[in-house]
Amino acid sequence: MQNQDEINRLTALVQLLLDEAKEQGASAAEAGLSIENGLSVTARMGDVETIEHHCDQGLGVTVYIGQRKGSASTNDLSETSIKETVTAALSFARYANEDAYAGLPEPSWLATEFPDLDLYHPWTLTADQAINMAIACEDAARSYHADITNSEGASVNTHQGIRVLGNSLGFLHGYASTRHSMSCSVLGQRGDSMQRDYWYSVAREASKLEPGPEIGRKAAERTIRRLEGRKLSTRQCPVLYAAEVASGLLGSLIGAISGGNLYRKSSFLLDMLDQPIFPEFIHIHEQPYLSGALGSASFDAEGVVTRTRDIVADGILKSYVLGTYSARKLGMQSTGNAGGVHNLTLDSGDDDFNGMLARLGTGLLVTELMGQGVNMVTGDYSRGASGFWVENGVIQYPVEEITIAGNLKHMFKNIVAVGNDVDYRGNIRTGSILIERMSIAGE
């Protein structure tokens, strides 16, 4: 796509929609438009399995008649379709109940500055090139060890898109971004033991992806080391969450302090603002302006400015995660989190992964979690898990078919250390997390 010309064209379409909403009688309106294209290739067992070219677009509008709200969407960006979409949204609004908390953000909350966050790095990748990369990635995995017996394939993906957001308060801004990834998943078998594992890399800029053969080797290595897993007897012990699964703990924190769960009183962290919920060394914060990071943004899904801010400092909960509606329900101000957090970061300690194993001593290293066993109301936590049993800081053997359980309040309080082996492949950035003690349900 021609970057700035396309942004200008789409911005003009959003302005047209806002003008149309006003003309049709809306007291306020907001609209979001996105367009994306890309290429996805998957190779399996040395052959091409799928080649997909993507080209998607969509336009959504929300209109208000006083405190009544209606929404509609379309993927047709013609002027006629825009008018019809506005008409549909207004017809829904006329039948909606009034909601005292509905409406656009306060004008003072909206972003007014839009720094270049280095989010756009298009990859001129042909299908043939992507095929060769995927095959090389999978070949590295399949040739790693004789016990690698099958493959779920390797994939190469590249996407670029433009997002434009505007509202009738005068906010109107668009920007381009890219996202590229490569992944591989293989199966291994030794006797009656069969396992699968994977690895992937993702970045805004293709040059920052891990090399394909390295991704394949990691996928194979992770698969091989899981073979001949054992069960554990039921016990209590320290648990070390590997960095790639530790982000789930922070995801549960964000769920508990998000506006919807708070105003519905369905959170185990209700009324815990300015209270200690972690050890004093824990610092969790948002960094929305990191250059080229996957979660960077200067405004949220409502146009509210994002801010570099503490969520937890010295172990104390300093802020909730709010959009406009939930903020009004709680009598507070939006934190710029409509649509989620932005580069949520848990500060690391001094230990690398081996140092964290030494801190663990004897206990469980968790590398994979299964199921959705988190009760957001009570904080009760129970997940299927697999990983490795560790003794004296040294991995002894793989374990499988176990369940780890606890309560998130206690788990948060009993974090012993955070590793500096940070996983940067998502919007939540954390190293491995060591918890003093959890229950293990096994044989």
XYZ file of C-alpha atoms in Angstrom:
443
model
C 0.000 0.000 0.000
C 1.191 3.555 -0.673
C 1.599 4.533 2.934
C 0.785 8.229 3.418
C -1.535 8.502 0.418
C -3.568 5.580 1.734
C -3.695 7.059 5.249
C -4.985 10.322 3.785
C -7.626 8.512 1.740
C -8.892 6.506 4.693
C -8.830 9.521 6.992
C -11.030 11.359 4.503
C -13.488 8.438 4.539
C -13.733 8.532 8.333
C -14.338 12.289 8.231
C -17.041 11.712 5.621
C -18.727 9.235 7.929
C -18.590 11.610 10.909
C -20.086 14.386 8.801
C -22.806 12.025 7.602
C -23.636 11.021 11.176
C -24.074 14.637 12.180
C -26.224 15.330 9.127
C -28.482 12.373 9.941
C -29.066 13.615 13.473
C -26.467 12.000 15.714
C -25.488 14.110 18.708
C -22.061 12.427 18.739
C -20.246 9.750 16.753
C -17.011 7.818 16.538
C -15.641 5.625 13.768
C -12.773 3.239 13.239
C -11.490 2.021 9.890
C -8.819 -0.578 9.230
C -7.333 -2.066 6.108
C -4.786 -4.871 6.008
C -2.973 -6.996 3.477
C -0.385 -9.708 3.763
C 0.981 -13.098 2.860
C 0.901 -16.373 4.812
C 2.732 -19.517 3.734
C 2.845 -22.918 5.435
C 5.124 -25.788 4.497
C 4.788 -29.302 5.884
C 7.027 -32.319 5.385
C 9.078 -30.368 2.876
C 6.167 -29.398 0.637
C 3.968 -26.325 0.344
C 0.718 -26.790 2.233
C -0.970 -23.374 1.992
C -0.351 -20.001 0.365
C -2.741 -17.230 1.359
C -2.826 -13.615 0.263
C -4.873 -11.458 2.619
C -6.668 -8.229 1.829
C -9.187 -7.186 4.474
C -10.931 -3.953 5.310
C -13.612 -2.913 7.742
C -15.378 0.175 9.005
C -17.239 0.460 12.291
C -19.320 3.374 13.543
C -20.917 4.141 16.898
C -23.458 6.938 17.126
C -25.191 8.559 20.070
C -28.575 10.185 20.356
C -28.190 11.765 23.740
C -27.363 8.825 26.035
C -28.620 6.199 23.610
C -26.048 4.288 21.608
C -26.081 2.326 18.350
C -23.357 0.643 16.331
C -22.987 -0.808 12.847
C -20.156 -1.980 10.590
C -19.383 -2.703 6.964
C -16.520 -3.833 4.743
C -17.815 -1.769 1.818
C -16.119 1.635 1.850
C -18.235 3.257 -0.860
C -20.013 6.520 -0.095
C -23.407 4.823 -0.419
C -22.418 2.099 2.037
C -21.113 4.645 4.521
C -24.451 6.457 4.496
C -26.339 3.190 4.946
C -24.096 2.144 7.817
C -24.718 5.428 9.633
C -28.453 5.040 9.061
C -28.358 1.525 10.518
C -26.426 2.645 13.604
C -28.890 5.484 14.225
C -31.868 3.146 13.904
C -30.350 0.943 16.620
C -29.692 3.961 18.827
C -33.302 5.093 18.640
C -34.443 1.784 20.137
C -31.684 1.567 22.770
C -32.205 2.353 26.424
C -30.579 5.454 27.810
C -27.336 4.856 29.662
C -26.020 7.645 31.855
C -22.440 6.449 31.384
C -22.493 6.154 27.584
C -20.749 8.670 25.375
C -17.449 9.755 23.896
C -14.402 10.371 26.083
C -13.964 13.756 27.708
C -12.239 16.102 25.206
C -9.357 16.669 27.628
C -8.601 12.924 27.648
C -7.935 12.684 23.910
C -4.473 12.374 22.382
C -3.146 15.510 20.704
C 0.421 14.433 19.890
C 1.338 11.472 17.701
C 5.057 10.643 17.828
C 6.561 8.261 15.311
C 6.757 4.931 17.165
C 8.583 3.129 14.330
C 5.780 0.630 13.742
C 5.884 0.394 9.941
C 8.465 -1.829 8.254
C 6.988 -3.484 5.150
C 8.591 -6.730 3.993
C 8.817 -7.173 0.226
C 8.513 -10.937 0.458
C 7.472 -13.050 -2.509
C 5.568 -16.306 -2.147
C 8.585 -18.247 -3.421
C 10.854 -16.618 -0.874
C 8.396 -17.338 1.932
C 8.118 -20.979 0.807
C 11.894 -21.397 0.856
C 12.117 -19.849 4.324
C 9.368 -22.067 5.718
C 10.929 -25.223 4.241
C 14.372 -24.303 5.621
C 12.839 -23.699 9.048
C 11.048 -27.057 9.050
C 14.055 -28.907 7.613
C 16.170 -27.703 10.535
C 13.578 -29.091 12.936
C 13.101 -32.431 11.159
C 16.835 -33.071 10.875
C 17.595 -32.144 14.482
C 17.142 -35.628 15.964
C 16.091 -39.096 14.838
C 13.191 -39.007 17.311
C 11.530 -36.162 15.394
C 9.006 -38.263 13.479
C 6.418 -35.860 12.112
C 5.658 -32.208 11.609
C 2.745 -29.828 11.931
C 4.590 -27.492 9.607
C 6.408 -24.194 9.540
C 4.753 -20.876 8.684
C 5.935 -17.477 7.492
C 3.566 -14.514 7.772
C 3.809 -10.870 6.849
C 1.077 -8.275 7.389
C 0.835 -4.538 6.967
C -2.134 -2.377 7.742
C -3.526 1.067 8.425
C -5.827 2.031 11.251
C -7.767 5.300 11.379
C -9.839 6.491 14.330
C -11.984 9.602 14.528
C -14.818 11.129 16.535
C -17.062 14.152 16.490
C -14.963 15.884 19.164
C -12.357 16.622 16.483
C -10.079 13.665 17.043
C -8.925 12.131 13.740
C -5.708 10.222 13.241
C -4.371 7.294 11.255
C -1.151 5.321 11.238
C 0.431 2.339 9.500
C 1.970 -0.700 11.140
C 3.500 -4.046 10.241
C 3.783 -7.422 11.945
C 5.856 -10.362 10.728
C 6.236 -13.838 12.189
C 7.713 -17.264 11.661
C 6.837 -20.466 13.535
C 7.449 -24.208 13.529
C 5.806 -27.149 15.304
C 7.032 -30.747 15.211
C 6.279 -34.096 16.831
C 8.660 -36.555 18.396
C 8.314 -40.173 19.452
C 10.407 -42.495 21.594
C 8.812 -45.833 22.342
C 5.292 -45.179 23.554
C 6.037 -41.568 24.388
C 4.897 -38.975 21.840
C 5.124 -35.197 22.251
C 4.833 -32.009 20.241
C 6.235 -28.560 20.838
C 6.863 -25.383 18.880
C 8.743 -22.130 18.711
C 8.018 -18.825 17.015
C 9.380 -15.353 16.469
C 7.413 -12.142 15.852
C 8.505 -8.557 15.179
C 7.513 -5.316 13.510
C 10.663 -5.518 11.358
C 11.550 -8.684 9.432
C 15.275 -8.300 10.140
C 14.537 -8.699 13.848
C 12.977 -12.143 13.445
C 15.025 -15.068 14.661
C 16.560 -16.975 11.720
C 14.271 -19.706 10.407
C 16.679 -22.619 11.013
C 17.141 -21.442 14.614
C 13.360 -21.391 15.138
C 13.159 -24.918 13.738
C 15.981 -26.195 15.958
C 14.370 -24.687 19.050
C 11.024 -26.292 18.199
C 12.724 -29.667 17.800
C 14.840 -29.291 20.916
C 11.781 -28.420 22.992
C 9.960 -31.453 21.593
C 12.815 -33.906 22.245
C 13.357 -32.826 25.833
C 9.677 -33.487 26.627
C 9.810 -37.140 25.591
C 9.381 -39.846 28.262
C 7.667 -37.471 30.630
C 6.703 -38.706 34.088
C 3.876 -37.957 36.464
C 4.500 -36.489 39.890
C 2.953 -37.527 43.154
C 0.690 -34.945 44.782
C 2.799 -32.454 46.716
C 3.535 -28.815 47.481
C 6.699 -27.249 46.123
C 8.195 -24.104 44.594
C 7.122 -23.419 41.007
C 9.080 -21.552 38.336
C 7.042 -20.249 35.409
C 9.178 -20.081 32.263
C 9.073 -16.643 30.636
C 6.862 -17.806 27.748
C 4.074 -18.819 30.173
C 4.719 -16.272 32.951
C 2.879 -13.592 30.967
C -0.353 -15.426 31.760
C 0.024 -14.487 35.428
C 0.176 -10.812 34.479
C -2.781 -11.340 32.150
C -4.793 -12.537 35.155
C -3.722 -9.432 37.077
C -4.914 -7.175 34.259
C -8.231 -9.017 34.093
C -8.745 -8.488 37.826
C -8.046 -4.738 37.696
C -9.936 -4.058 34.458
C -12.933 -1.771 34.670
C -15.580 -4.275 33.586
C -14.762 -6.753 36.337
C -14.431 -3.967 38.888
C -17.758 -2.233 38.318
C -19.497 -5.608 38.156
C -17.795 -6.480 41.466
C -16.485 -9.698 39.961
C -12.804 -9.319 40.800
C -10.671 -10.805 43.564
C -8.802 -7.464 43.680
C -11.895 -5.361 44.340
C -11.132 -2.292 46.512
C -7.397 -3.067 46.536
C -6.250 0.231 45.018
C -3.275 1.606 46.987
C -2.946 -1.708 48.830
C 0.038 -4.096 48.690
C -0.695 -7.085 46.458
C 2.893 -8.114 45.587
C 6.246 -8.142 47.394
C 7.926 -4.746 47.610
C 10.411 -5.466 44.793
C 7.671 -5.880 42.171
C 7.289 -3.039 39.653
C 4.749 -3.406 36.828
C 4.281 -0.555 34.386
C 3.079 0.402 30.912
C 5.500 1.664 28.244
C 3.305 2.663 25.268
C 6.000 4.716 23.513
C 8.698 2.080 23.071
C 10.085 2.334 19.560
C 9.044 -0.593 17.369
C 7.491 -2.634 20.174
C 4.465 -4.828 19.544
C 2.204 -3.003 22.023
C 3.197 0.592 21.289
C 0.465 3.178 20.629
C -0.039 6.868 21.301
C -3.791 6.451 21.851
C -6.206 3.695 22.753
C -9.249 2.342 20.901
C -11.237 5.457 21.857
C -8.569 8.043 21.010
C -7.633 8.574 24.667
C -3.943 9.354 25.138
C -1.783 6.533 26.445
C 0.694 7.239 29.213
C 3.849 5.758 30.653
C 2.598 4.839 34.104
C 2.980 2.538 37.057
C 0.341 -0.095 37.669
C 2.196 -1.687 40.578
C 5.043 0.101 42.388
C 6.812 -1.231 45.487
C 4.300 -4.069 45.395
C 1.345 -1.666 45.779
C -1.507 -1.495 43.258
C -1.342 2.070 41.953
C -3.842 2.111 39.110
C -6.687 0.253 37.452
C -7.035 -0.463 33.718
C -9.974 1.575 32.425
C -11.708 2.703 29.276
C -14.191 5.578 29.161
C -17.328 3.644 30.088
C -15.838 1.747 33.014
C -14.100 4.898 34.267
C -17.414 6.729 34.421
C -19.085 3.773 36.140
C -16.372 3.896 38.795
C -16.303 7.694 39.072
C -12.748 7.803 37.756
C -10.800 8.896 34.666
C -9.934 6.697 31.696
C -6.416 5.300 31.877
C -6.165 5.006 28.079
C -6.728 1.258 28.076
C -9.779 0.800 25.879
C -8.641 -2.228 23.895
C -6.018 -3.346 26.420
C -2.652 -2.484 27.902
C 0.402 -1.242 26.004
C 3.757 -2.984 26.529
C 2.986 -4.084 30.063
C 6.366 -4.668 31.693
C 7.398 -6.508 34.853
C 10.858 -5.314 35.841
C 13.471 -8.073 35.993
C 15.853 -9.102 38.709
C 19.516 -10.003 38.230
C 19.175 -13.729 37.505
C 19.205 -15.300 34.068
C 17.318 -18.546 33.438
C 20.031 -20.728 34.963
C 20.148 -18.419 37.951
C 16.378 -18.791 38.349
C 16.755 -22.586 38.267
C 19.337 -22.266 41.036
C 16.895 -20.150 43.047
C 14.191 -22.734 42.459
C 16.471 -25.396 43.895
C 14.143 -28.383 44.023
C 10.716 -27.890 42.475
C 8.710 -27.641 39.272
C 9.606 -25.716 36.110
C 6.403 -25.044 34.137
C 6.769 -24.645 30.380
C 3.201 -25.245 29.184
C -0.248 -24.540 30.650
C -3.608 -25.939 29.590
C -7.194 -25.035 30.364
C -8.826 -21.853 31.615
C -8.971 -22.590 35.327
C -8.859 -19.071 36.751
C -11.787 -17.832 38.839
C -11.653 -14.044 38.524
C -14.091 -13.561 41.422
C -12.202 -15.579 44.040
C -8.716 -15.735 42.535
C -8.714 -19.538 42.675
C -6.248 -20.904 40.152
C -6.031 -24.430 38.723
C -4.335 -25.223 35.414
C -3.176 -28.342 33.663
C 0.574 -28.149 33.258
C 3.692 -29.820 31.935
C 7.348 -29.012 32.356
C 10.358 -30.392 34.213
C 11.267 -31.561 37.676
C 14.329 -29.741 39.004
C 16.660 -30.805 41.823
C 19.471 -28.660 43.216
C 18.968 -26.234 40.338
C 19.416 -28.876 37.637
C 16.643 -30.196 35.347
C 16.161 -33.919 36.040
C 13.320 -35.141 33.803
C 10.162 -33.963 31.993
C 6.805 -34.133 33.783
C 3.309 -34.257 32.319
C -0.333 -34.810 33.223
C -0.243 -32.720 36.379
C -2.309 -29.834 37.708
C -0.910 -26.821 39.550
C -3.211 -24.959 41.905
C -3.286 -22.012 44.260
C -4.947 -18.655 44.765
C -3.735 -15.693 42.747
C -3.736 -13.401 45.780
C -1.344 -15.741 47.554
C 0.629 -16.477 44.386
C 1.210 -12.775 43.732
C 2.287 -12.201 47.342
C 4.652 -15.166 47.265
C 6.649 -14.270 44.152
C 10.290 -14.828 45.109
C 12.105 -13.551 42.015
C 11.720 -12.433 38.399
C 14.324 -13.479 35.831
C 16.015 -11.271 33.250
C 15.203 -13.823 30.506
C 12.479 -11.527 29.190
C 10.155 -12.726 26.423
C 9.567 -9.765 24.086
C 7.238 -11.553 21.657
C 4.009 -9.980 22.868
C 2.326 -7.076 24.593
C 3.272 -8.397 28.058
C 7.011 -8.368 28.739
C 8.293 -10.488 31.600
C 11.013 -12.922 32.488
C 10.511 -16.199 34.316
C 8.625 -15.919 37.629
C 9.398 -17.987 40.732
C 6.593 -18.610 43.231
C 7.524 -19.833 46.694
C 4.999 -22.679 46.937
C 2.036 -24.127 45.063
C 0.018 -27.341 45.163
C 0.743 -30.016 42.572
C -1.967 -32.595 41.881
C -0.533 -35.738 40.317
C -0.721 -39.445 40.972
